[in-house]
N, CA and C atoms as an extended XYZ file, in Angstrom:
195
Properties=species:S:1:pos:R:3:atomname:S:1:resname:S:1:resid:I:1 pbc="F F F"
N       -57.283       54.264      -59.530 N   MET     1
C       -56.192       54.834      -60.286 CA  MET     1
C       -55.743       53.797      -61.328 C   MET     1
N       -55.575       54.235      -62.529 N   THR     2
C       -55.191       53.324      -63.604 CA  THR     2
C       -53.715       52.957      -63.504 C   THR     2
N       -53.331       51.816      -64.091 N   PRO     3
C       -51.907       51.432      -64.053 CA  PRO     3
C       -50.987       52.461      -64.704 C   PRO     3
N       -51.461       53.108      -65.764 N   ALA     4
C       -50.625       54.126      -66.413 CA  ALA     4
C       -50.381       55.306      -65.480 C   ALA     4
N       -51.402       55.712      -64.739 N   LEU     5
C       -51.250       56.821      -63.803 CA  LEU     5
C       -50.331       56.434      -62.645 C   LEU     5
N       -50.408       55.188      -62.207 N   GLN     6
C       -49.507       54.721      -61.159 CA  GLN     6
C       -48.049       54.756      -61.633 C   GLN     6
N       -47.825       54.323      -62.871 N   LYS     7
C       -46.466       54.378      -63.418 CA  LYS     7
C       -45.952       55.810      -63.500 C   LYS     7
N       -46.841       56.731      -63.853 N   MET     8
C       -46.440       58.125      -63.949 CA  MET     8
C       -45.971       58.637      -62.591 C   MET     8
N       -46.745       58.376      -61.535 N   TRP     9
C       -46.370       58.854      -60.210 CA  TRP     9
C       -45.082       58.193      -59.720 C   TRP     9
N       -44.913       56.907      -60.028 N   ILE    10
C       -43.691       56.219      -59.628 CA  ILE    10
C       -42.483       56.831      -60.340 C   ILE    10
N       -42.637       57.166      -61.615 N   SER    11
C       -41.517       57.788      -62.329 CA  SER    11
C       -41.234       59.196      -61.804 C   SER    11
N       -42.266       59.922      -61.378 N   PHE    12
C       -42.042       61.233      -60.759 CA  PHE    12
C       -41.259       61.097      -59.455 C   PHE    12
N       -41.553       60.064      -58.692 N   ILE    13
C       -40.807       59.817      -57.452 CA  ILE    13
C       -39.335       59.558      -57.776 C   ILE    13
N       -39.079       58.758      -58.820 N   ALA    14
C       -37.699       58.488      -59.224 CA  ALA    14
C       -36.990       59.770      -59.651 C   ALA    14
N       -37.682       60.637      -60.382 N   MET    15
C       -37.072       61.908      -60.784 CA  MET    15
C       -36.792       62.790      -59.566 C   MET    15
N       -37.672       62.746      -58.576 N   GLY    16
C       -37.431       63.476      -57.335 CA  GLY    16
C       -36.190       62.962      -56.607 C   GLY    16
N       -36.022       61.627      -56.596 N   PHE    17
C       -34.813       61.048      -56.006 CA  PHE    17
C       -33.569       61.554      -56.723 C   PHE    17
N       -33.644       61.684      -58.042 N   MET    18
C       -32.492       62.175      -58.810 CA  MET    18
C       -32.163       63.623      -58.456 C   MET    18
N       -33.176       64.453      -58.306 N   VAL    19
C       -32.947       65.857      -57.948 CA  VAL    19
C       -32.339       65.957      -56.548 C   VAL    19
N       -32.872       65.180      -55.624 N   ILE    20
C       -32.333       65.186      -54.258 CA  ILE    20
C       -30.885       64.712      -54.262 C   ILE    20
N       -30.584       63.686      -55.048 N   SER    21
C       -29.212       63.180      -55.070 CA  SER    21
C       -28.247       64.190      -55.683 C   SER    21
N       -28.680       64.930      -56.691 N   ILE    22
C       -27.819       65.978      -57.258 CA  ILE    22
C       -27.500       67.027      -56.201 C   ILE    22
N       -28.516       67.450      -55.448 N   PHE    23
C       -28.308       68.432      -54.390 CA  PHE    23
C       -27.355       67.894      -53.319 C   PHE    23
N       -27.546       66.624      -52.927 N   LEU    24
C       -26.687       66.052      -51.888 CA  LEU    24
C       -25.250       65.855      -52.378 C   LEU    24
N       -25.072       65.497      -53.641 N   ILE    25
C       -23.719       65.361      -54.181 CA  ILE    25
C       -23.022       66.719      -54.205 C   ILE    25
N       -23.761       67.765      -54.586 N   TYR    26
C       -23.181       69.112      -54.558 CA  TYR    26
C       -22.747       69.474      -53.137 C   TYR    26
N       -23.621       69.217      -52.163 N   LEU    27
C       -23.269       69.514      -50.776 CA  LEU    27
C       -22.033       68.740      -50.331 C   LEU    27
N       -21.991       67.457      -50.645 N   SER    28
C       -20.877       66.645      -50.154 CA  SER    28
C       -19.556       67.028      -50.805 C   SER    28
N       -19.586       67.489      -52.028 N   ARG    29
C       -18.326       67.826      -52.701 CA  ARG    29
C       -17.815       69.217      -52.363 C   ARG    29
N       -18.703       70.186      -52.193 N   TYR    30
C       -18.255       71.575      -52.093 CA  TYR    30
C       -18.526       72.251      -50.753 C   TYR    30
N       -19.439       71.731      -49.960 N   LYS    31
C       -19.816       72.461      -48.753 CA  LYS    31
C       -19.478       71.757      -47.444 C   LYS    31
N       -19.417       70.441      -47.445 N   LEU    32
C       -19.265       69.707      -46.190 CA  LEU    32
C       -17.861       69.121      -46.056 C   LEU    32
N       -17.503       68.786      -44.819 N   LYS    33
C       -16.203       68.183      -44.515 CA  LYS    33
C       -16.416       66.979      -43.599 C   LYS    33
N       -15.467       66.070      -43.629 N   GLY    34
C       -15.419       64.971      -42.678 CA  GLY    34
C       -16.537       63.957      -42.813 C   GLY    34
N       -17.091       63.588      -41.667 N   PHE    35
C       -18.121       62.558      -41.583 CA  PHE    35
C       -19.349       62.910      -42.404 C   PHE    35
N       -19.786       64.149      -42.329 N   TRP    36
C       -21.001       64.571      -43.045 CA  TRP    36
C       -20.832       64.496      -44.549 C   TRP    36
N       -19.612       64.738      -45.003 N   ARG    37
C       -19.335       64.642      -46.438 CA  ARG    37
C       -19.544       63.208      -46.930 C   ARG    37
N       -19.028       62.257      -46.205 N   GLY    38
C       -19.189       60.853      -46.576 CA  GLY    38
C       -20.613       60.377      -46.466 C   GLY    38
N       -21.289       60.794      -45.401 N   LEU    39
C       -22.674       60.364      -45.189 CA  LEU    39
C       -23.599       60.885      -46.277 C   LEU    39
N       -23.465       62.163      -46.625 N   THR    40
C       -24.335       62.705      -47.678 CA  THR    40
C       -24.010       62.099      -49.034 C   THR    40
N       -22.756       61.796      -49.281 N   ALA    41
C       -22.389       61.168      -50.553 CA  ALA    41
C       -22.979       59.763      -50.649 C   ALA    41
N       -22.928       59.006      -49.578 N   ILE    42
C       -23.496       57.655      -49.580 CA  ILE    42
C       -25.000       57.709      -49.804 C   ILE    42
N       -25.680       58.606      -49.099 N   ILE    43
C       -27.133       58.742      -49.280 CA  ILE    43
C       -27.462       59.162      -50.703 C   ILE    43
N       -26.677       60.082      -51.251 N   ALA    44
C       -26.921       60.557      -52.614 CA  ALA    44
C       -26.768       59.439      -53.629 C   ALA    44
N       -25.720       58.656      -53.509 N   TYR    45
C       -25.506       57.584      -54.477 CA  TYR    45
C       -26.538       56.465      -54.314 C   TYR    45
N       -26.972       56.201      -53.099 N   ILE    46
C       -28.045       55.215      -52.893 CA  ILE    46
C       -29.331       55.690      -53.562 C   ILE    46
N       -29.663       56.971      -53.396 N   LEU    47
C       -30.861       57.507      -54.046 CA  LEU    47
C       -30.746       57.463      -55.565 C   LEU    47
N       -29.560       57.746      -56.104 N   MET    48
C       -29.364       57.711      -57.553 CA  MET    48
C       -29.522       56.294      -58.100 C   MET    48
N       -28.959       55.319      -57.412 N   ILE    49
C       -29.097       53.925      -57.842 CA  ILE    49
C       -30.548       53.479      -57.746 C   ILE    49
N       -31.222       53.843      -56.663 N   LEU    50
C       -32.627       53.492      -56.498 CA  LEU    50
C       -33.493       54.121      -57.590 C   LEU    50
N       -33.219       55.366      -57.921 N   ALA    51
C       -33.963       56.034      -58.995 CA  ALA    51
C       -33.741       55.339      -60.323 C   ALA    51
N       -32.516       54.952      -60.605 N   GLY    52
C       -32.226       54.237      -61.839 CA  GLY    52
C       -32.947       52.909      -61.919 C   GLY    52
N       -32.970       52.174      -60.812 N   LEU    53
C       -33.685       50.895      -60.797 CA  LEU    53
C       -35.180       51.077      -61.000 C   LEU    53
N       -35.738       52.103      -60.389 N   ILE    54
C       -37.169       52.370      -60.557 CA  ILE    54
C       -37.484       52.697      -62.013 C   ILE    54
N       -36.671       53.534      -62.627 N   ILE    55
C       -36.902       53.895      -64.026 CA  ILE    55
C       -36.769       52.672      -64.924 C   ILE    55
N       -35.790       51.810      -64.668 N   ILE    56
C       -35.634       50.591      -65.465 CA  ILE    56
C       -36.879       49.713      -65.352 C   ILE    56
N       -37.402       49.557      -64.142 N   VAL    57
C       -38.607       48.721      -63.947 CA  VAL    57
C       -39.792       49.333      -64.680 C   VAL    57
N       -39.952       50.647      -64.585 N   VAL    58
C       -41.075       51.297      -65.258 CA  VAL    58
C       -40.969       51.150      -66.770 C   VAL    58
N       -39.780       51.341      -67.317 N   VAL    59
C       -39.611       51.257      -68.770 CA  VAL    59
C       -39.759       49.820      -69.261 C   VAL    59
N       -39.165       48.878      -68.567 N   LEU    60
C       -39.206       47.497      -69.025 CA  LEU    60
C       -40.552       46.815      -68.780 C   LEU    60
N       -41.397       47.394      -67.958 N   SER    61
C       -42.697       46.769      -67.717 CA  SER    61
C       -43.634       46.959      -68.909 C   SER    61
N       -43.252       47.807      -69.837 N   GLY    62
C       -43.995       47.938      -71.081 CA  GLY    62
C       -45.193       48.846      -70.967 C   GLY    62
N       -45.879       49.005      -72.079 N   PRO    63
C       -47.047       49.893      -72.090 CA  PRO    63
C       -48.235       49.253      -71.349 C   PRO    63
N       -49.084       50.101      -70.848 N   THR    64
C       -50.300       49.609      -70.199 CA  THR    64
C       -51.404       49.500      -71.226 C   THR    64
N       -52.354       48.631      -70.954 N   THR    65
C       -53.447       48.446      -71.923 CA  THR    65
C       -54.672       49.220      -71.540 C   THR    65
């Protein structure tokens, strides 16, 4: 697998983390109460931060040759 293809799959994983975090934030704000609300919000924000870091690494690593 070429480095460019690896970067593509890694960025797709980051986008998947973003979609999952949006769903979890929606659940924590509108559907859940108590402990579960806090737990899903924490997981969602961790996934969002992780996705952002992955995208930053992919973008800053530059083009592949």
